[in-house]
Amino acid sequence: MAPEKIIIDTDPGVDDILALLLALSASAEEIELLLVSLTFGNIDVENCLRNAVSLFHVLEKELAWREANGKPIGYESLRKYKPILAVGAEQPLDEQLLMADYFHGIDGLGGVHSKAPNFTPENVFRHLFHSPSASSAEIPPDAPTPLPNECLFTPSAAPAYLEILSQLKSNPPNTVTIVAIGPLTNLALAAAHDPETFLRVKEVVIMSGTIDMEGNVTPTAEFNSYADAVATARVFALTSPSPRSTVPPCKSLKAYPETLPSKLNLTIFPLDLTTMHLLNEAEFNSLTGPLKEQGSPLAQWSNVFIHATFRKMESLYAAAAGESVKRIQDVDISLHDPLCVWYMITKHLDGWKAVDDRDIRVDATGQWTRGMYVVDRRTRRKPTIEEMAGQEEVEGDCDGWLHPAWGNRVRQMVESPDRDKIGGDMIRRIFL
């Protein structure tokens, strides 16, 4: 069986790191991770790079520890394919920068770099990466290349959106899936730069938005969608038979061509689904605690930021209940981002269910509803193309919600197989 070729576009905080670990720990027949492209999001892009490099640094230590202790080495996908790592967008397209460091901490990983500094490599690789804000004078002309041959990633000096296009161009059409688990700025930049190449993608799978649940940063918006609503709306517009019907104004990017070779195949994992997939603290401790005591670098490193997240959730539970913060015995964290990677590994299994061709639009300009996923809850019938007979809009309908050739065509994932087992299954794959 040929592996799923994927690109992961990410702003590495806690659940992003778990998603990356899940992909890298897959078998060589399940996942071929071509590229990890970094974007701002939970934290600034510099901290995202430090977190990503630290992840590979810890995995080098982990694989050596497993081999030295006679344990199954695992991580076949990582050891066989060695992904590219590229730095991308520092800020949203047309909007004010928002970060979620209030939740994951200013480093995105619950203070792991100060609490466990032995797992953070020195900043010796930085000059090997694209740096949008650095001048050439800041990079010494005789800078060494201290990247060991056994390093588990390949650094890129190109911006992430160009690396995305490069991977799509160098692989056959409809063979590479992009899994986007942060703001969609890199994807929007790639699509604007070369829409024909971008539409060679097999599928774009995103953790973004909410349909029927409350938002997690505003009453109506989920963080990734809110953080760059213009980028989200521009990516969604590529699913439409008429992208101009939903694409928002954007000062920094040009409009899409009138005709495109195909529509984007977009699958969304909104909060409605991801919130229900949980990692329980007691189960996490039972599976990783012994490994931590035995000296596993990965277990020791990840315990720092995962337990910081459990404590954060504990305080939120207590605040929601109107109580002072106290010890809660059974705490869960939602596996928002890992669920997208889990889908890539297990999509062949029965139990995944989706609603196809939903006209979901993203509010890119609303004062109170920026980043909101808007759906038409009216029960009016949509006429056929023939019935429209050249009309631009259906009578009494604004913005083309009932026009058969307008609007987006999004696939919304609504159900997964064995929801209650996924948290434990993921942890076993990553750590055991």
XYZ file of C-alpha atoms in Angstrom:
432
model
C 0.000 0.000 0.000
C 1.393 3.379 -1.005
C 1.629 5.834 1.875
C -0.398 9.031 2.025
C 1.893 11.868 0.967
C 1.201 14.825 3.213
C 2.318 18.347 4.039
C 1.591 19.567 7.569
C 1.116 23.328 7.868
C 1.299 24.193 11.542
C 1.867 26.694 14.361
C 3.429 24.257 16.829
C 1.731 24.459 20.166
C 0.824 21.469 22.300
C -1.747 19.675 20.138
C 0.209 20.574 16.974
C 3.254 18.786 18.427
C 1.105 15.751 19.170
C -0.173 15.845 15.577
C 3.390 15.973 14.238
C 4.475 13.137 16.509
C 1.538 11.074 15.323
C 2.499 11.578 11.681
C 6.198 10.906 12.277
C 5.478 7.761 14.297
C 3.374 6.263 11.497
C 4.612 3.302 9.516
C 6.370 3.914 6.216
C 3.335 2.422 4.460
C 0.914 4.822 6.168
C 2.403 8.318 5.926
C 5.128 10.041 3.922
C 5.572 13.476 5.476
C 7.073 15.640 2.738
C 7.105 19.021 4.419
C 6.409 20.749 7.723
C 5.556 24.367 6.930
C 5.409 26.818 9.822
C 3.061 29.744 10.313
C 2.358 32.237 13.082
C -0.601 31.258 15.231
C -0.552 30.138 18.841
C 2.777 31.982 19.054
C 5.089 33.973 16.787
C 6.836 32.116 13.994
C 10.274 32.306 15.667
C 8.966 30.312 18.634
C 7.236 27.962 16.199
C 10.613 27.230 14.607
C 12.263 26.675 17.990
C 9.495 24.233 18.931
C 9.736 22.338 15.654
C 13.539 22.049 15.794
C 13.276 20.981 19.436
C 10.829 18.263 18.431
C 13.314 16.744 15.987
C 16.139 17.208 18.505
C 14.183 15.267 21.137
C 13.313 12.549 18.624
C 17.016 12.088 17.815
C 17.623 11.516 21.525
C 14.566 9.257 21.798
C 15.531 6.972 18.911
C 19.058 6.617 20.314
C 17.632 5.844 23.768
C 15.282 3.202 22.380
C 18.069 1.513 20.463
C 20.420 1.565 23.452
C 17.744 0.047 25.694
C 16.592 -2.663 23.305
C 13.169 -1.139 22.764
C 11.224 -1.087 19.480
C 12.515 1.989 17.649
C 9.350 2.797 15.675
C 9.026 6.095 13.829
C 9.391 4.372 10.456
C 7.972 7.313 8.505
C 10.439 9.757 10.042
C 13.444 7.476 9.568
C 12.620 6.708 5.938
C 11.435 10.038 4.532
C 13.171 12.898 6.454
C 10.779 15.860 5.906
C 11.676 19.387 4.856
C 11.122 22.106 7.478
C 10.220 25.580 6.163
C 9.396 28.896 7.837
C 6.333 30.766 6.622
C 3.968 33.617 7.373
C 4.725 35.921 10.293
C 1.353 37.690 10.295
C -2.140 37.523 8.769
C -2.874 38.925 5.330
C -4.895 42.039 6.144
C -5.699 41.839 9.834
C -4.384 42.537 13.289
C -2.110 39.826 14.632
C -3.675 37.589 17.286
C -1.820 34.911 19.217
C -2.982 32.393 21.817
C 0.012 32.534 24.137
C -2.422 33.016 27.019
C -3.288 29.320 26.669
C -0.068 27.511 25.708
C 2.362 30.045 27.201
C 4.624 32.479 25.434
C 6.738 29.669 23.988
C 3.674 27.661 22.894
C 4.697 24.638 24.964
C 3.881 25.530 28.548
C 7.338 26.911 29.339
C 9.188 23.744 28.338
C 12.273 25.639 27.163
C 12.851 27.115 30.614
C 11.590 24.124 32.613
C 13.597 21.548 30.639
C 16.291 23.509 28.768
C 18.337 20.361 28.118
C 15.823 19.448 25.412
C 16.138 22.777 23.557
C 18.987 22.883 21.026
C 21.130 25.965 20.623
C 19.935 28.351 17.923
C 22.636 27.207 15.498
C 20.378 26.271 12.580
C 18.544 29.592 12.244
C 20.603 30.934 9.352
C 19.641 27.875 7.261
C 15.979 28.891 7.163
C 14.020 31.562 5.360
C 13.658 34.582 7.637
C 11.163 37.180 6.406
C 12.219 39.768 8.975
C 16.008 39.232 8.898
C 18.313 41.297 6.726
C 21.155 39.682 4.841
C 23.545 41.557 7.136
C 22.275 39.501 10.068
C 23.480 36.264 8.449
C 27.274 35.940 8.549
C 28.612 35.228 5.037
C 30.839 32.461 6.390
C 28.192 30.985 8.684
C 28.887 27.317 9.370
C 26.401 24.622 8.550
C 26.266 22.748 11.845
C 23.575 20.354 10.632
C 24.687 16.779 11.366
C 24.196 14.143 8.676
C 21.911 12.180 10.965
C 19.576 15.171 11.494
C 15.989 14.103 11.017
C 14.846 17.071 8.905
C 16.052 19.154 5.978
C 15.966 22.937 6.534
C 14.657 25.158 3.751
C 15.857 28.632 2.836
C 12.657 29.212 0.820
C 9.466 30.625 2.344
C 6.925 27.978 3.262
C 4.372 28.889 0.586
C 6.963 28.323 -2.147
C 7.980 24.995 -0.606
C 4.307 23.967 -0.637
C 4.087 24.793 -4.349
C 7.391 23.014 -5.007
C 6.107 19.795 -3.441
C 2.836 19.997 -5.375
C 4.725 20.601 -8.615
C 7.286 17.821 -8.113
C 4.685 15.157 -7.308
C 1.976 13.898 -9.663
C -1.362 15.759 -9.486
C -3.809 14.561 -6.823
C -1.199 12.684 -4.796
C -0.311 15.182 -2.029
C -2.651 16.175 0.816
C -2.126 19.324 2.873
C -3.067 18.976 6.541
C -3.410 22.519 7.868
C -3.691 22.819 11.658
C -2.987 26.528 12.084
C -4.114 29.746 10.389
C -4.331 29.298 6.601
C -2.010 32.163 5.621
C 0.645 29.980 3.970
C -2.023 28.212 1.922
C -3.604 31.487 0.833
C -0.193 32.827 -0.219
C 0.542 29.669 -2.224
C -2.869 29.741 -3.909
C -2.516 33.417 -4.834
C 1.014 32.973 -6.185
C 0.201 29.999 -8.431
C -3.430 28.815 -8.231
C -3.012 26.216 -10.990
C -0.187 24.474 -9.137
C -1.976 24.783 -5.795
C -5.015 23.007 -7.262
C -2.846 19.962 -8.019
C -3.402 19.106 -4.332
C -5.344 15.915 -3.675
C -7.152 17.264 -0.608
C -6.759 20.034 1.944
C -7.684 18.859 5.447
C -8.020 21.613 8.026
C -8.703 21.947 11.728
C -10.702 25.155 11.668
C -13.980 26.794 12.559
C -17.171 25.835 14.277
C -20.660 25.267 12.873
C -23.080 24.601 15.733
C -20.817 25.033 18.771
C -19.668 28.241 20.386
C -16.281 29.572 19.333
C -13.154 29.357 21.470
C -11.883 32.930 20.932
C -15.168 34.759 20.264
C -18.774 33.613 20.664
C -18.812 32.591 16.989
C -15.212 31.923 15.901
C -12.542 29.274 16.391
C -8.944 30.468 16.723
C -7.448 29.290 13.417
C -10.253 30.813 11.379
C -10.253 34.043 13.383
C -6.455 34.485 13.312
C -6.552 35.031 9.538
C -10.162 35.137 8.403
C -9.225 36.590 5.010
C -6.870 33.686 4.304
C -9.507 31.183 5.436
C -12.145 32.739 3.193
C -9.764 32.807 0.213
C -8.979 29.096 0.591
C -12.677 28.274 0.944
C -13.464 30.257 -2.213
C -11.410 27.786 -4.259
C -14.072 25.129 -3.550
C -16.699 27.192 -5.376
C -17.725 26.788 -9.027
C -17.475 30.593 -9.025
C -14.704 31.686 -6.610
C -15.529 35.362 -7.110
C -18.895 34.717 -5.414
C -17.266 34.170 -2.001
C -13.688 35.478 -2.158
C -13.213 38.451 0.196
C -11.440 41.689 -0.652
C -7.720 41.501 0.107
C -5.312 44.413 -0.205
C -2.183 42.261 -0.228
C -3.107 39.511 -2.726
C -4.353 39.550 -6.300
C -7.719 38.136 -7.305
C -8.021 34.582 -8.605
C -8.293 34.119 -12.383
C -11.803 33.977 -13.838
C -11.311 30.341 -14.827
C -9.447 27.688 -12.848
C -8.544 24.112 -13.830
C -10.483 22.498 -10.975
C -12.158 23.076 -7.627
C -10.382 22.556 -4.328
C -11.232 19.389 -2.418
C -11.522 20.789 1.131
C -12.355 18.757 4.251
C -12.898 20.591 7.526
C -12.603 19.330 11.079
C -14.480 21.960 13.131
C -14.753 22.232 16.899
C -18.095 20.404 16.638
C -16.124 17.193 16.043
C -12.624 17.753 17.429
C -13.745 18.910 20.885
C -15.264 15.491 21.529
C -11.987 13.603 21.008
C -10.172 13.597 24.312
C -6.909 12.679 25.950
C -7.467 11.798 29.594
C -4.805 12.708 32.143
C -5.021 9.442 34.054
C -4.658 7.412 30.853
C -1.775 9.580 29.657
C 0.028 9.137 32.975
C -0.487 5.373 33.004
C 0.959 5.017 29.496
C 3.866 7.485 29.680
C 4.724 7.572 33.394
C 6.819 4.372 33.365
C 8.681 5.537 30.262
C 9.439 8.860 31.894
C 10.912 7.071 34.911
C 12.973 4.789 32.651
C 14.578 7.825 30.998
C 12.693 8.219 27.729
C 13.616 11.704 26.395
C 10.315 11.988 24.541
C 8.252 11.080 27.612
C 10.232 13.461 29.828
C 9.970 16.368 27.354
C 6.328 15.953 26.459
C 5.233 15.461 30.064
C 6.280 19.053 30.770
C 3.972 20.714 28.256
C 1.148 18.195 28.298
C 0.811 18.432 32.056
C 0.941 22.223 31.764
C -2.039 21.912 29.430
C -3.884 19.636 31.832
C -3.348 22.233 34.570
C -4.611 24.977 32.271
C -7.741 22.966 31.528
C -8.146 22.321 35.239
C -8.193 26.057 35.934
C -10.695 26.631 33.119
C -12.980 23.890 34.443
C -12.873 25.446 37.905
C -13.470 28.962 36.578
C -16.433 27.772 34.516
C -17.923 26.221 37.627
C -17.427 29.465 39.577
C -14.998 27.844 41.967
C -11.486 28.679 43.070
C -8.823 26.636 41.316
C -8.477 23.262 42.958
C -7.172 19.836 42.034
C -9.488 17.983 39.670
C -8.901 14.255 39.497
C -10.081 13.540 35.939
C -8.996 16.181 33.401
C -9.163 15.903 29.604
C -7.703 17.899 26.744
C -9.253 17.923 23.284
C -7.230 16.454 20.430
C -8.154 19.105 17.862
C -5.106 18.963 15.583
C -4.116 15.298 16.017
C -7.552 14.237 14.796
C -6.719 15.527 11.298
C -3.588 13.369 11.162
C -5.489 10.421 12.633
C -7.903 10.767 9.714
C -5.018 10.554 7.248
C -3.818 7.338 8.888
C -7.235 5.684 9.305
C -9.415 7.206 6.549
C -9.774 3.747 4.984
C -11.676 2.517 8.072
C -15.449 2.430 8.331
C -16.891 4.994 10.697
C -15.647 8.261 9.202
C -18.714 10.231 8.143
C -18.964 13.581 6.418
C -21.518 15.967 4.970
C -20.458 16.860 1.443
C -20.851 20.055 -0.568
C -21.846 22.349 2.284
C -21.980 26.033 1.374
C -19.945 27.233 4.341
C -18.681 30.800 4.066
C -16.204 32.623 6.261
C -16.939 36.132 7.534
C -13.696 37.996 6.887
C -14.818 41.532 7.746
C -17.486 41.426 10.475
C -17.005 43.619 13.521
C -18.302 40.946 15.898
C -18.278 37.865 13.649
C -14.790 37.806 12.101
C -13.816 34.216 11.373
C -17.359 32.920 11.814
C -18.457 29.984 9.644
C -21.788 31.028 8.154
C -24.310 28.516 6.809
C -27.773 29.027 5.332
C -30.319 27.599 7.755
C -33.310 28.665 5.682
C -35.463 25.989 4.068
C -35.956 27.691 0.705
C -35.391 25.493 -2.350
C -32.347 26.225 -4.498
C -33.343 26.542 -8.179
C -31.553 24.698 -10.975
C -29.204 26.337 -13.476
C -31.932 26.122 -16.107
C -34.455 27.831 -13.852
C -32.055 30.709 -13.239
C -32.015 31.569 -16.975
C -29.160 34.014 -16.645
C -30.367 35.727 -13.473
C -27.641 36.901 -11.119
C -29.641 36.335 -7.906
C -32.755 34.549 -6.755
C -35.520 36.980 -5.895
C -35.430 37.899 -2.222
C -31.993 36.293 -1.694
C -28.887 38.415 -1.201
C -25.272 37.331 -1.777
C -26.190 34.340 -3.917
C -26.923 31.802 -1.201
C -29.555 30.141 -3.406
C -27.730 30.569 -6.704
C -26.825 27.064 -7.949
C -23.406 28.135 -9.277
C -22.392 30.354 -6.375
C -21.168 29.586 -2.873
C -18.561 27.192 -1.511
C -18.571 23.384 -1.623
C -16.974 22.161 1.608
C -16.818 18.669 3.075
C -17.542 18.766 6.819
C -16.382 15.784 8.837
C -19.000 14.911 11.451
C -18.111 11.510 12.887
C -15.088 9.298 13.510
C -14.702 5.584 14.251
C -14.168 4.530 17.890
C -14.132 8.075 19.240
C -13.588 7.031 22.854
C -10.469 4.977 22.025
C -8.622 7.472 19.845
C -6.772 9.316 22.648
C -5.214 6.166 24.054
C -4.490 4.726 20.612
C -2.644 7.897 19.602
C -0.495 7.911 22.741
C 0.431 4.257 22.282
C 1.563 4.948 18.710
C 3.676 7.946 19.756
C 5.303 6.597 22.928
C 5.279 2.792 22.845
